[in-house]
Short mmCIF file of C-alpha atoms in Angstrom, two decimals:
data_model
loop_
_atom_site.label_atom_id
_atom_site.label_comp_id
_atom_site.label_asym_id
_atom_site.label_seq_id
_atom_site.Cartn_x
_atom_site.Cartn_y
_atom_site.Cartn_z
CA MET A 1 -19.39 -10.71 -15.49
CA LYS A 2 -17.60 -13.15 -12.36
CA VAL A 3 -14.88 -12.17 -10.38
CA LEU A 4 -12.38 -13.27 -8.57
CA ILE A 5 -10.29 -11.27 -6.35
CA VAL A 6 -7.08 -12.17 -5.42
CA ASN A 7 -5.12 -11.50 -2.21
CA THR A 8 -2.25 -12.51 0.23
CA SER A 9 -4.16 -12.04 2.76
CA GLU A 10 -8.20 -10.79 4.36
CA ARG A 11 -6.83 -7.72 6.41
CA THR A 12 -3.33 -7.31 7.63
CA GLY A 13 -1.65 -4.85 5.22
CA GLY A 14 -3.10 -1.93 2.92
CA ALA A 15 -3.08 -3.62 -0.16
CA ALA A 16 -5.81 -5.98 1.61
CA VAL A 17 -7.78 -3.13 3.28
CA ALA A 18 -8.33 -1.72 -0.71
CA ALA A 19 -8.95 -4.85 -2.34
CA ASN A 20 -11.12 -6.03 0.39
CA ARG A 21 -13.24 -1.84 -0.47
CA LEU A 22 -12.54 -3.18 -3.83
CA THR A 23 -14.51 -6.64 -3.59
CA GLU A 24 -17.17 -4.30 -1.77
CA ALA A 25 -17.56 -1.43 -4.49
CA LEU A 26 -17.70 -4.26 -7.12
CA ILE A 27 -21.01 -5.90 -5.80
CA ASN A 28 -22.48 -2.83 -4.77
CA ASN A 29 -22.14 -1.49 -7.97
CA GLY A 30 -23.90 -5.50 -9.79
CA VAL A 31 -20.94 -7.33 -9.76
CA LYS A 32 -19.92 -10.60 -8.73
CA ALA A 33 -16.93 -10.71 -7.48
CA LYS A 34 -15.78 -13.33 -4.22
CA MET A 35 -12.32 -12.84 -3.35
CA LEU A 36 -9.45 -15.58 -2.39
CA VAL A 37 -7.16 -14.84 0.26
CA ARG A 38 -4.29 -17.39 1.92
CA ASN A 39 -5.26 -15.87 5.17
CA MET A 40 -8.49 -15.14 6.83
CA GLU A 41 -7.97 -12.58 10.17
CA GLN A 42 -12.32 -12.91 10.58
CA ALA A 43 -14.30 -16.28 11.13
CA GLU A 44 -14.76 -18.08 8.48
CA GLY A 45 -18.43 -17.88 7.19
CA GLY A 46 -18.38 -14.27 7.99
CA ARG A 47 -19.22 -12.62 4.21
CA PRO A 48 -20.53 -14.51 1.74
CA SER A 49 -17.55 -12.76 -1.18
CA LEU A 50 -14.76 -13.66 1.16
CA PHE A 51 -13.50 -17.32 1.11
CA VAL A 52 -9.49 -19.05 1.97
CA THR A 53 -8.71 -21.74 0.03
CA ASP A 54 -8.12 -24.67 0.65
CA ALA A 55 -5.91 -25.34 -1.85
CA GLY A 56 -2.85 -27.15 -0.75
CA GLY A 57 -3.93 -27.78 2.79
CA SER A 58 -2.81 -25.39 5.88
CA LEU A 59 0.48 -27.82 5.60
CA GLN A 60 1.69 -26.46 2.42
CA LYS A 61 0.56 -22.60 2.86
CA LYS A 62 3.76 -23.04 6.16
CA TRP A 63 5.95 -24.75 4.59
CA CYS A 64 5.48 -21.77 0.85
CA PHE A 65 5.83 -18.93 3.98
CA TYR A 66 8.93 -20.64 5.79
CA TYR A 67 11.00 -22.01 2.07
CA GLU A 68 10.45 -18.56 0.66
CA ARG A 69 11.83 -16.61 3.65
CA LEU A 70 14.01 -19.04 4.45
CA THR A 71 15.52 -19.15 0.98
CA ILE A 72 16.01 -15.56 1.27
CA TRP A 73 17.70 -15.49 4.29
CA LEU A 74 20.65 -17.99 3.19
CA ASN A 75 21.44 -15.67 -0.72
CA ASN A 76 21.62 -13.33 3.00
CA LEU A 77 24.43 -15.15 4.75
CA PHE A 78 22.02 -15.36 7.98
CA ASP A 79 20.77 -11.29 8.31
CA ARG A 80 17.48 -10.35 8.49
CA THR A 81 17.59 -7.12 7.80
CA ASN A 82 15.34 -6.79 4.20
CA LEU A 83 13.95 -10.56 5.00
CA PHE A 84 10.74 -8.95 4.62
CA LYS A 85 12.17 -6.67 1.52
CA VAL A 86 11.99 -9.04 -0.79
CA SER A 87 9.89 -11.65 -1.96
CA THR A 88 11.09 -14.02 -4.21
CA GLY A 89 8.44 -16.39 -5.31
CA ASN A 90 10.07 -19.47 -5.92
CA ALA A 91 7.60 -21.29 -3.47
CA GLY A 92 3.12 -20.81 -3.60
CA ILE A 93 0.02 -22.73 -3.64
CA ASP A 94 -2.09 -23.69 -7.17
CA ILE A 95 -5.00 -21.47 -7.09
CA THR A 96 -6.50 -22.88 -10.99
CA LYS A 97 -8.33 -25.73 -10.25
CA THR A 98 -10.40 -23.79 -6.78
CA HIS A 99 -14.06 -24.07 -7.37
CA GLU A 100 -13.67 -19.92 -7.83
CA PHE A 101 -10.98 -19.07 -10.12
CA GLN A 102 -12.55 -21.82 -12.56
CA GLU A 103 -15.98 -20.56 -12.50
CA ALA A 104 -14.29 -16.94 -12.93
CA ASP A 105 -14.73 -15.11 -15.51
CA ILE A 106 -11.85 -12.21 -15.06
CA ILE A 107 -9.27 -12.94 -11.99
CA HIS A 108 -7.88 -9.62 -10.37
CA LEU A 109 -4.93 -10.04 -8.85
CA HIS A 110 -3.24 -7.74 -5.75
CA TRP A 111 -0.05 -8.43 -3.80
CA VAL A 112 0.48 -11.42 -3.50
CA ASN A 113 3.27 -12.61 -1.75
CA GLN A 114 5.27 -13.87 0.99
CA GLY A 115 4.29 -17.64 -0.32
CA PHE A 116 1.14 -17.09 -1.37
CA LEU A 117 1.79 -17.01 -4.91
CA SER A 118 4.15 -19.01 -7.37
CA LEU A 119 6.28 -17.12 -9.86
CA LYS A 120 5.46 -20.43 -11.71
CA GLY A 121 1.56 -20.39 -9.92
CA ILE A 122 1.59 -16.58 -11.77
CA GLY A 123 2.29 -18.67 -15.27
CA LYS A 124 -0.30 -20.44 -14.97
CA ILE A 125 -2.89 -18.46 -14.08
CA LEU A 126 -1.23 -16.52 -17.28
CA GLN A 127 -2.15 -19.43 -19.36
CA SER A 128 -5.70 -20.43 -18.19
CA GLY A 129 -6.60 -18.40 -21.17
CA LYS A 130 -8.57 -16.37 -19.19
CA PRO A 131 -7.96 -12.55 -19.03
CA VAL A 132 -6.29 -11.07 -16.28
CA VAL A 133 -5.30 -7.50 -13.70
CA TRP A 134 -3.47 -7.30 -11.35
CA THR A 135 -3.02 -4.37 -8.97
CA MET A 136 0.60 -3.16 -8.36
CA HIS A 137 0.09 -3.04 -4.64
CA ASP A 138 4.14 -1.92 -4.83
CA MET A 139 6.63 -2.37 -7.68
CA TRP A 140 7.52 -6.41 -7.21
CA GLU A 141 5.85 -6.46 -10.30
CA ALA A 142 8.14 -3.87 -11.86
CA THR A 143 11.62 -5.76 -10.28
CA ALA A 144 13.02 -8.66 -9.79
CA ILE A 145 12.86 -9.50 -6.42
CA CYS A 146 12.04 -5.52 -4.27
CA HIS A 147 8.89 -3.60 -2.94
CA HIS A 148 10.38 -0.60 -3.22
CA ALA A 149 13.92 0.06 -4.96
CA TYR A 150 14.35 3.03 -3.83
CA GLU A 151 16.87 4.97 -5.67
CA CYS A 152 18.68 1.92 -7.75
CA ARG A 153 17.08 2.10 -11.48
CA ARG A 154 18.64 -1.75 -12.42
CA PHE A 155 15.04 -2.86 -13.33
CA GLU A 156 14.66 -0.89 -16.10
CA SER A 157 17.02 -2.65 -18.00
CA GLU A 158 18.88 -6.21 -16.10
CA CYS A 159 18.03 -6.67 -11.72
CA MET A 160 21.47 -8.25 -10.29
CA LEU A 161 23.84 -6.52 -8.07
CA CYS A 162 20.99 -6.36 -5.58
CA PRO A 163 21.68 -3.13 -2.20
CA PHE A 164 18.73 -5.44 -0.78
CA LEU A 165 21.52 -8.54 -0.75
CA LYS A 166 24.65 -9.36 0.96
CA ARG A 167 26.81 -9.63 -1.57
CA PRO A 168 25.40 -8.87 -4.96
CA SER A 169 26.68 -9.63 -7.95
CA ARG A 170 26.12 -10.21 -11.11
CA LYS A 171 24.24 -13.39 -11.36
CA ASP A 172 22.47 -12.60 -7.77
CA LEU A 173 19.11 -14.28 -6.64
CA SER A 174 17.31 -11.01 -7.85
CA ASN A 175 19.44 -11.45 -12.04
CA ARG A 176 18.62 -15.44 -11.35
CA VAL A 177 14.82 -14.62 -10.26
CA PHE A 178 14.57 -11.49 -13.08
CA HIS A 179 14.97 -14.62 -16.42
CA ARG A 180 12.70 -16.08 -14.26
CA LYS A 181 9.66 -14.25 -13.99
CA GLN A 182 11.21 -12.83 -17.40
CA LYS A 183 9.68 -16.18 -19.08
CA VAL A 184 6.87 -16.58 -17.12
CA LEU A 185 5.91 -12.83 -18.59
CA ALA A 186 6.75 -13.89 -21.42
CA SER A 187 3.47 -16.33 -22.22
CA ALA A 188 1.38 -13.49 -20.68
CA GLY A 189 -2.23 -13.34 -22.71
CA ARG A 190 -4.96 -11.11 -21.89
CA LEU A 191 -2.71 -9.63 -18.84
CA HIS A 192 -3.33 -6.34 -17.73
CA PHE A 193 -1.14 -3.59 -15.14
CA VAL A 194 -3.44 -1.53 -12.78
CA ALA A 195 -1.06 1.22 -11.04
CA VAL A 196 -2.81 2.46 -8.15
CA SER A 197 -0.22 6.46 -8.91
CA ASN A 198 0.80 8.24 -11.91
CA TRP A 199 4.65 6.89 -9.67
CA LEU A 200 4.25 4.09 -9.85
CA ALA A 201 3.11 3.98 -13.08
CA ASP A 202 6.08 5.27 -14.72
CA ARG A 203 8.14 3.14 -13.31
CA ALA A 204 6.10 0.09 -14.24
CA ARG A 205 6.11 1.68 -18.23
CA SER A 206 10.11 1.86 -17.29
CA SER A 207 10.34 -1.66 -15.69
CA ALA A 208 12.35 -4.31 -19.03
CA LEU A 209 10.43 -6.67 -17.00
CA ILE A 210 6.59 -5.03 -17.80
CA GLY A 211 7.30 -1.72 -19.78
CA ARG A 212 5.73 -3.88 -23.19
CA LEU A 213 2.63 -4.51 -20.90
CA PRO A 214 -0.52 -2.18 -20.63
CA VAL A 215 -0.56 -0.14 -17.96
CA LYS A 216 -3.75 1.33 -16.83
CA VAL A 217 -3.93 4.25 -13.36
CA ILE A 218 -6.56 3.63 -11.56
CA PRO A 219 -6.60 4.73 -7.28
CA ASN A 220 -7.84 3.07 -4.44
CA ALA A 221 -11.43 3.58 -3.44
CA ILE A 222 -12.20 5.19 -0.32
CA SER A 223 -15.69 3.68 1.92
CA LEU A 224 -17.04 7.02 2.84
CA SER A 225 -20.22 5.44 4.98
CA GLN A 226 -16.61 4.83 6.85
CA PHE A 227 -14.80 6.74 7.39
CA THR A 228 -17.46 10.50 8.93
CA ILE A 229 -16.39 13.62 9.99
CA VAL A 230 -16.59 13.95 13.28
CA ASP A 231 -16.89 17.07 15.13
CA ARG A 232 -13.57 17.83 16.02
CA ILE A 233 -13.85 19.74 19.67
CA ASP A 234 -16.18 16.10 19.80
CA ALA A 235 -13.67 14.18 18.94
CA ARG A 236 -11.41 15.64 20.79
CA THR A 237 -13.16 15.44 23.59
CA ALA A 238 -13.71 10.79 23.48
CA LEU A 239 -9.59 11.25 23.82
CA GLY A 240 -9.09 13.16 26.49
CA VAL A 241 -6.78 15.15 24.08
CA THR A 242 -6.69 19.70 25.06
CA GLU A 243 -4.14 20.89 22.98
CA PRO A 244 -5.13 23.51 20.35
CA TYR A 245 -3.02 21.75 16.85
CA VAL A 246 -3.37 17.71 17.40
CA LEU A 247 -1.57 16.35 13.91
CA ALA A 248 -1.97 12.84 13.07
CA PHE A 249 0.36 10.10 11.98
CA GLY A 250 0.28 6.34 11.28
CA ALA A 251 1.01 3.06 9.03
CA ALA A 252 0.82 -0.02 9.31
CA ARG A 253 4.47 -0.03 11.45
CA VAL A 254 5.43 3.24 12.91
CA ASP A 255 9.30 2.64 12.59
CA ASP A 256 9.01 1.13 9.48
CA PRO A 257 12.48 3.81 7.86
CA ILE A 258 10.24 3.36 5.07
CA LYS A 259 7.62 5.67 7.01
CA GLY A 260 11.13 8.55 7.18
CA PHE A 261 9.96 8.87 11.09
CA SER A 262 12.80 10.76 11.98
CA TYR A 263 11.84 13.70 9.24
CA LEU A 264 8.26 13.75 11.19
CA SER A 265 10.00 14.53 14.56
CA ASP A 266 12.46 16.63 13.24
CA ALA A 267 10.26 18.22 11.66
CA LEU A 268 8.70 18.70 14.66
CA ARG A 269 11.89 19.93 16.95
CA LEU A 270 12.41 22.73 13.67
CA LEU A 271 8.21 23.85 14.19
CA VAL A 272 8.93 24.65 18.12
CA GLU A 273 12.59 26.21 17.27
CA ARG A 274 11.47 28.41 15.85
CA GLY A 275 8.53 30.02 17.58
CA ARG A 276 5.27 29.29 15.12
CA VAL A 277 4.69 26.95 18.06
CA ALA A 278 4.76 25.54 21.81
CA LYS A 279 5.35 22.39 22.62
CA ASN A 280 2.33 22.38 24.69
CA GLU A 281 0.44 23.55 22.06
CA VAL A 282 1.09 20.67 19.81
CA ARG A 283 -0.36 16.58 19.92
CA LEU A 284 0.99 14.17 18.47
CA LEU A 285 -2.28 11.31 17.45
CA ILE A 286 0.83 7.92 16.32
CA PHE A 287 -1.79 5.41 15.25
CA GLY A 288 -0.13 1.76 14.07
CA GLY A 289 2.35 -0.51 15.27
CA VAL A 290 6.10 -0.50 16.41
CA ARG A 291 8.66 -2.24 16.88
CA GLN A 292 11.04 0.12 18.65
CA ALA A 293 9.08 2.45 21.27
CA GLU A 294 12.77 4.16 21.94
CA VAL A 295 11.50 5.63 18.00
CA LEU A 296 8.91 7.21 19.88
CA SER A 297 10.97 9.13 23.04
CA GLN A 298 12.86 11.63 21.62
CA LEU A 299 9.53 13.12 19.52
CA PRO A 300 10.16 16.94 20.94
CA VAL A 301 6.28 16.64 20.85
CA PRO A 302 3.70 15.61 23.38
CA TYR A 303 2.17 11.96 21.90
CA THR A 304 -0.38 9.78 22.35
CA HIS A 305 -0.12 6.23 20.82
CA LEU A 306 -3.43 4.52 20.26
CA GLY A 307 -1.95 1.22 18.67
CA TYR A 308 -2.86 -0.33 16.23
CA LEU A 309 -6.26 0.70 15.13
CA SER A 310 -8.28 -0.97 12.08
CA ASP A 311 -12.11 0.10 13.77
CA GLU A 312 -13.59 2.85 11.65
CA ASP A 313 -15.76 5.05 13.69
CA ARG A 314 -11.79 4.99 15.21
CA LEU A 315 -9.94 5.90 13.00
CA SER A 316 -12.72 8.89 12.01
CA LEU A 317 -12.59 10.44 15.68
CA VAL A 318 -8.13 10.43 14.89
CA TYR A 319 -8.79 11.84 11.24
CA SER A 320 -11.83 14.38 12.60
CA ALA A 321 -9.30 15.42 16.23
CA SER A 322 -6.51 16.41 13.50
CA ASN A 323 -6.05 19.26 11.93
CA ALA A 324 -3.26 17.29 9.80
CA THR A 325 -2.21 14.76 8.83
CA ILE A 326 1.41 13.73 8.19
CA SER A 327 2.92 11.50 5.51
CA SER A 328 6.63 11.47 6.24
CA SER A 329 6.90 8.63 3.97
CA LEU A 330 9.94 8.40 1.36
CA TYR A 331 8.25 6.46 -1.21
CA GLU A 332 4.47 6.24 -1.12
CA THR A 333 3.05 4.18 -4.16
CA PHE A 334 0.04 5.63 -3.00
CA GLY A 335 -1.35 7.49 -0.49
CA GLN A 336 -4.78 5.58 1.79
CA THR A 337 -4.02 7.30 4.90
CA LEU A 338 -4.30 10.20 3.57
CA ILE A 339 -7.56 9.88 1.72
CA GLU A 340 -9.49 8.84 5.08
CA ALA A 341 -7.84 11.72 6.87
CA MET A 342 -9.43 13.93 4.18
CA ALA A 343 -13.09 11.84 4.23
CA CYS A 344 -12.14 13.17 8.17
CA GLY A 345 -11.89 17.03 7.76
CA SER A 346 -8.13 16.57 8.58
CA ILE A 347 -5.72 18.95 5.91
CA PRO A 348 -2.63 15.70 4.26
CA VAL A 349 0.82 16.65 4.75
CA SER A 350 3.21 15.28 2.56
CA PHE A 351 6.98 14.21 0.85
CA ASP A 352 6.10 15.31 -3.58
CA GLY A 353 7.90 13.10 -5.26
CA SER A 354 5.44 9.78 -5.33
CA GLY A 355 2.44 8.11 -5.22
CA GLN A 356 0.91 11.46 -2.50
CA ALA A 357 1.54 14.08 -5.45
CA ASP A 358 -1.51 12.62 -6.78
CA ILE A 359 -3.71 13.16 -4.09
CA ILE A 360 -2.84 16.69 -2.98
CA SER A 361 -2.95 19.75 -4.49
CA HIS A 362 -0.07 21.78 -2.73
CA GLN A 363 -1.48 23.97 -1.07
CA LYS A 364 -5.18 23.14 -2.20
CA ASN A 365 -6.56 21.06 -0.81
CA GLY A 366 -3.26 20.41 1.42
CA TYR A 367 0.34 20.66 0.90
CA LEU A 368 3.47 19.09 -0.23
CA ALA A 369 6.18 19.42 0.99
CA GLU A 370 10.17 19.26 -0.83
CA ARG A 371 11.80 15.12 -0.52
CA LEU A 372 13.02 14.06 2.48
CA SER A 373 13.60 17.85 3.89
CA ALA A 374 12.84 17.99 7.59
CA GLU A 375 12.68 21.77 6.95
CA SER A 376 9.78 22.04 4.30
CA LEU A 377 7.28 18.99 6.13
CA ALA A 378 7.82 22.05 8.83
CA ASP A 379 6.97 24.72 6.01
CA GLY A 380 4.14 22.31 5.55
CA ILE A 381 2.80 21.55 9.07
CA GLU A 382 2.46 24.96 9.52
CA TRP A 383 0.62 26.21 6.78
CA ALA A 384 -1.94 22.50 7.70
CA ILE A 385 -2.79 24.80 10.90
CA THR A 386 -2.65 28.29 9.41
CA HIS A 387 -4.85 27.94 6.57
CA PRO A 388 -7.55 25.67 7.79
CA ILE A 389 -9.36 24.25 4.98
CA PRO A 390 -12.88 23.52 5.80
CA ALA A 391 -14.20 20.08 6.21
CA GLN A 392 -16.48 19.38 3.49
CA GLU A 393 -14.12 20.96 0.58
CA LEU A 394 -12.00 18.52 1.47
CA ARG A 395 -14.46 15.16 1.83
CA ARG A 396 -15.13 16.47 -1.41
CA SER A 397 -12.10 16.72 -3.23
CA VAL A 398 -11.83 12.49 -1.97
CA SER A 399 -15.72 11.53 -3.16
CA ARG A 400 -15.20 12.96 -6.92
CA ARG A 401 -12.18 10.83 -6.99
CA TYR A 402 -12.23 7.40 -4.57
CA ALA A 403 -15.34 7.10 -3.58
CA GLU A 404 -16.04 3.65 -3.90
CA SER A 405 -18.75 3.91 -7.09
CA VAL A 406 -16.11 6.49 -8.81
CA VAL A 407 -13.55 3.15 -8.41
CA ALA A 408 -15.48 0.41 -9.76
CA ASN A 409 -17.40 1.88 -12.78
CA ARG A 410 -13.03 2.57 -13.50
CA TYR A 411 -12.41 -0.68 -13.27
CA ILE A 412 -15.33 -2.49 -14.34
CA GLU A 413 -14.75 -0.70 -17.84
CA LEU A 414 -11.42 -2.40 -17.25
CA TYR A 415 -12.72 -5.88 -16.94
CA ASP A 416 -15.17 -5.16 -20.29
CA GLN A 417 -12.60 -4.24 -22.86
CA LEU A 418 -10.69 -7.51 -21.84
CA SER A 419 -13.51 -9.13 -22.07
CA GLY A 420 -14.70 -8.11 -25.49
CA ASN A 421 -18.29 -6.88 -22.53
CA HIS A 422 -17.79 -3.05 -24.65
CA LEU A 423 -21.81 -1.80 -23.57
#
């Protein structure tokens, strides 16, 4: 069986990380898997299973990216606020003529936005006759243009009056794209969606666009050989940390509003005000990009900003040094940092109400706080630092559900089902 994994970038973003890990997991479990990307971040030829598409050439790739953003910018009256919160799929390259596509038995789409695949190109893929698996890493497949719908439920009937547009109307950009998507998906052949959490699957099944199509829940995988437990004292020494309580928080962009950093800051302030811990007893380790550095200066406890981390050894140090790893996101389709943290012995603390609920069993292997409650998040942090869980117990919890072989075999079962190879 030959499987082609398709994702916009090789390494940038959670979907890229998940697609990479799945490709390697499939190869390690006997599948001939390749990954096709538009953007390659490592040296060409660094990995035999990785291919950057040459369809259209570099000039067309750039044009597709900028043309889609330009369309959004113009529809928002030159306002950049939501420029990257929506995608229209109005420009992209055709991968169906590539050698990698033509030789594949299964096409497996992941995150294909920002001018990589257009709706027209996706239509060609769906009409190729090949079985297509499409893993959802956010809500874009289920909505017209947005990657996260927040509280909006219009995708359940018909997208219009979009809150991400400057001048929402019944025939706005979201409505026009909704109907284009509807036409593309109406002719879908052997298409099967995969959601990385039950929360995301519920939204997919309620979507007017894809609710009639099959949706299976398969989580992201983690490489347990790359994320390892380091002795906590050794990890803290290596990071120069001396405080008795250490917390970790990470995101691709820490100050992205959806990551809810203000809730974490308020929760830490409450923790100190309650007298549960002294200000100088806590150290917050932050990793990820920050555009507005002033958000960090508002933290009520000492912190260390480690910048963007992609090295698993360094991440293992951070997680192993931490009593708990916090996610204060408004929504998470999965919660990759949480399973990485657990694999290294750090207790996960997160809001309930989205993908993290699949990972955390409340007060058993972590803490699920009331959604968007800083008070409840403070309770969770306090619980985590006063109820230590053995590192190996947390790691076993991850291994049973998210080990590469476990996730790979679930996908192999789906591939066999779609291709008619019932082994």
